[in-house]
Amino acid sequence: MRPARAVLDLSPGAGVVLDGTQWTVERREPQLGRVQLVASDGVRQQVSFRFLANHPDCRPSSRTASAGADRGRQSKTVEDLKKGRRELVELRMAHLLEVATGFRSGDRLRPGPGEPKPEYDPDATTLTGRRRAKVAELRAMDRQQAKLLGLDAVSLHTLIRWETGRRRFGLIGCADDRWLRESGGHPAVTEEVREAILAVREETLRGAKVSMRTKDRMIRQYVRETFDSKDPDTGEAPEQSTKVPSYRTLCRVWKEWFGPGGARQRYARSAELPVKNGHVVVHRPGQVVALDTTVLPVMVRDGVFGDPIKPHLTIALDTYTHSLVAFRLTLVSDTAVDVAMLLRDVMMPLPMRADWGDELEWPYPGLPAAVVSEFAGHKVAGLPFFTPETVTTDHGAVYRNHHLVEVQRVLGCNILPSRVLRPQDKAACERAFGTCRQLLFELLTGYTGVDIADRGADPAADAVLTVDEMEHLIATWIVKIWQTRQLGEYAPSWDPDGVHSPNSLFAASFAQAGLAMEIPSPELFYELLPAHYVRIDARRGVKIRGLWYDDEKILCDYRGQRSTRGGKHKGQWLIRRDPRDRRTVFFQDPITYAWHPLAWTGQPAVGQMPAFGDARVRDLLKKAASCGMKPKSDTELLPVLLELIGSTIPVSQWPTQMNKSQRTEHAREVAQAKAAEADRPATTPVESEDAQGQEAVVTVLQWPQRAREAQDSLDAERRRRREAIVSATPKPPPTLGAGFRTRNVFALPEDDDQEDADAGPPNAG
């Protein structure tokens, strides 16, 4: 087994030994994965991190290795020095700068009185000569004064050691290790007292918040009853009682172990919950993508009735580059399918829109826009796309369901939920909402503010943008402004003082680790839909959530047959359902692996069918059950469904007479059907035509058109039923005067006498 290697320090000034030769790290470039080394004779070489990690004879230099006083502890800082020690460290720094440059300030442009002294002039002396002159100067000082300043035992090697520490750690490198020695802890806190403190901590964490005085009494009570009580067998008390520290000591220990304790009790309990997946250090794009939903603080108008509404905004934020890689607008709270399609948008390149100029096209160097357009099939906008590795969400129901867990498994993502009642776990995402509000939403008419008390007089009347216009505005703003704005405090760790934007950080990641340009196939849409495992009925097709779906051509070879699938769903067929549009479900052919739509059997044979979703289907089945209907086929449910959608329009169903929730439901169905059509791949077999070869219209934007569409569908279905009942079509009666055109009008009838003679003589009474 290969022995474990020591940790290699590559900070500027650290020493590295390669093949027995001493090198010093002059500069490192983590964004490029390389480091600049310089030898003692001035020779420089540039090597990569991978080269140093795989070099068989590479080890840290013993001259610059961490001192024993720092092992097992965090790095020391200037703030660790007690009062008065910092002035002594600054004095040592001044002496070192005078030795190095001849000036105590270290700057030739700011010389002090009489500087540089002849013995410290860098143009006339050597570094070793200046160090010996400094040793002589310090030894000539008064011994008592030098001892107070910590300069009474300074030798040539001491100056070299201080100079090495100054180059590596700055000002704190000149401090004495004895000033920052390891803390001795609290010897008065024995194992018994420690057990009592932890027990009281668990008890007070579960209950209401109490003062430190109460905690002190509980600790003493625990020690007395647990360790100092009499033995139940012998009845004797222990020879020596456990000594409990004073109240002040317990206060200091409690604050060191558990913090100051200023948090609310419920937040303190949630902070103690175990973290399942540990902490993540983000250092590349796509490593962590944060998802969150909020109510859009701008009133917009829906596309059906034109009512002012507040939609929900869901964003996906890359926590490394702070890029808004995807977003969705929904009229009401989003569903698992909306979040699934949002994750799919993260992986898909954003197409250029009609009114976008060339300045918004793919701008990242190292990957030409023509190459990306060739793979994507269209011009790509300047927004990053990648496969997310870890998805951070809150504990909302939309993010905690079996469907979304399955979606993230298909995409290969890891789920990292934030802690309960801890919004700082998604601080970047929460901050993004606030920044979007300040830079965009506050400038729009219909802005509602952050609180109802800050709302305007009538924001609903100020709403002028529709949902589609707002979606286009946000998309343009993200690509044009958000991706190019300066990040400020979100600068990367390898360049904290630089000026960076989300686009520049994403471009820098190309030089660090490259970009895996994996554009998913169109079939990914179907894999992200909810799955149903059912049997194919020989006569009626498949039943999904109360409705039957069938297609004569697609299911002709599989009717009444069992699937070859094994395991949990043995013998069943996989059907995918889009909850946003229940007119069709999707079936994958096991031979060609192509996805085919299966139409609802209750749809009219001619005409158009309005879109409807899961919510409308639940209302349909509930109303059918309340009416006592037991339909033999789904065609008998069509009138009930069309009545719910808006086929009959009495006064109670006028848009002005419907309440706001009813109008929102209709507008939501239209928006969901439109989103489902936009997400669906354009290469779906038999996608653009229905069974009769007519073009299928997915959505109707206005309420009169939507209601008229439902009325026409109902009339067509009733006409089809009447025609199916009558076996033979009756002939229409002849028109007036038709008899004159079929026989001779001048032909005389037979004589009446001849008719009477043929009949015989009349009766005689």
PDB file of C-alpha atoms in Angstrom, residues 47 68 73 136 147 162 164 194 222 224 250 257 284 286 313 325 339 411 429 460 488-489 514 577 591 626 633 747 765:
ATOM      1  CA  VAL A  47       4.280  23.545 -12.844  1.00  0.00           C
ATOM      2  CA  GLY A  68       4.554  22.461  16.500  1.00  0.00           C
ATOM      3  CA  ARG A  73      -5.298  24.303  15.514  1.00  0.00           C
ATOM      4  CA  ALA A 136      24.450  44.437  17.027  1.00  0.00           C
ATOM      5  CA  LYS A 147      13.269  42.678  27.568  1.00  0.00           C
ATOM      6  CA  TRP A 162      10.932  36.166  11.697  1.00  0.00           C
ATOM      7  CA  THR A 164      10.252  33.713   6.876  1.00  0.00           C
ATOM      8  CA  ARG A 194     -19.106  17.780  31.666  1.00  0.00           C
ATOM      9  CA  TYR A 222     -27.736  16.775  38.325  1.00  0.00           C
ATOM     10  CA  ARG A 224     -25.782  16.042  43.443  1.00  0.00           C
ATOM     11  CA  LEU A 250     -19.943  27.715  33.993  1.00  0.00           C
ATOM     12  CA  TRP A 257     -19.357  25.239  23.913  1.00  0.00           C
ATOM     13  CA  ARG A 284     -17.086  25.032  -9.939  1.00  0.00           C
ATOM     14  CA  GLY A 286     -23.060  23.387 -11.633  1.00  0.00           C
ATOM     15  CA  LEU A 313     -41.566  33.031  -9.653  1.00  0.00           C
ATOM     16  CA  VAL A 325     -29.642  29.643 -15.194  1.00  0.00           C
ATOM     17  CA  VAL A 339     -39.819  22.140 -11.065  1.00  0.00           C
ATOM     18  CA  LEU A 411     -30.867  13.703 -14.035  1.00  0.00           C
ATOM     19  CA  CYS A 429     -30.929  32.443  -3.542  1.00  0.00           C
ATOM     20  CA  ALA A 460     -54.115  46.065  -9.502  1.00  0.00           C
ATOM     21  CA  GLY A 488     -19.107  42.697  -5.353  1.00  0.00           C
ATOM     22  CA  GLU A 489     -18.794  40.610  -2.197  1.00  0.00           C
ATOM     23  CA  GLY A 514     -13.354  23.033 -19.029  1.00  0.00           C
ATOM     24  CA  ARG A 577     -48.783  11.527 -17.927  1.00  0.00           C
ATOM     25  CA  ILE A 591     -39.600  -2.088 -30.515  1.00  0.00           C
ATOM     26  CA  SER A 626     -72.474  13.062  -7.260  1.00  0.00           C
ATOM     27  CA  SER A 633     -67.306   4.909 -21.882  1.00  0.00           C
ATOM     28  CA  ALA A 747    -104.435  10.779 -69.163  1.00  0.00           C
ATOM     29  CA  GLY A 765    -132.339  -4.152 -49.478  1.00  0.00           C
TER      30      GLY A 765
END
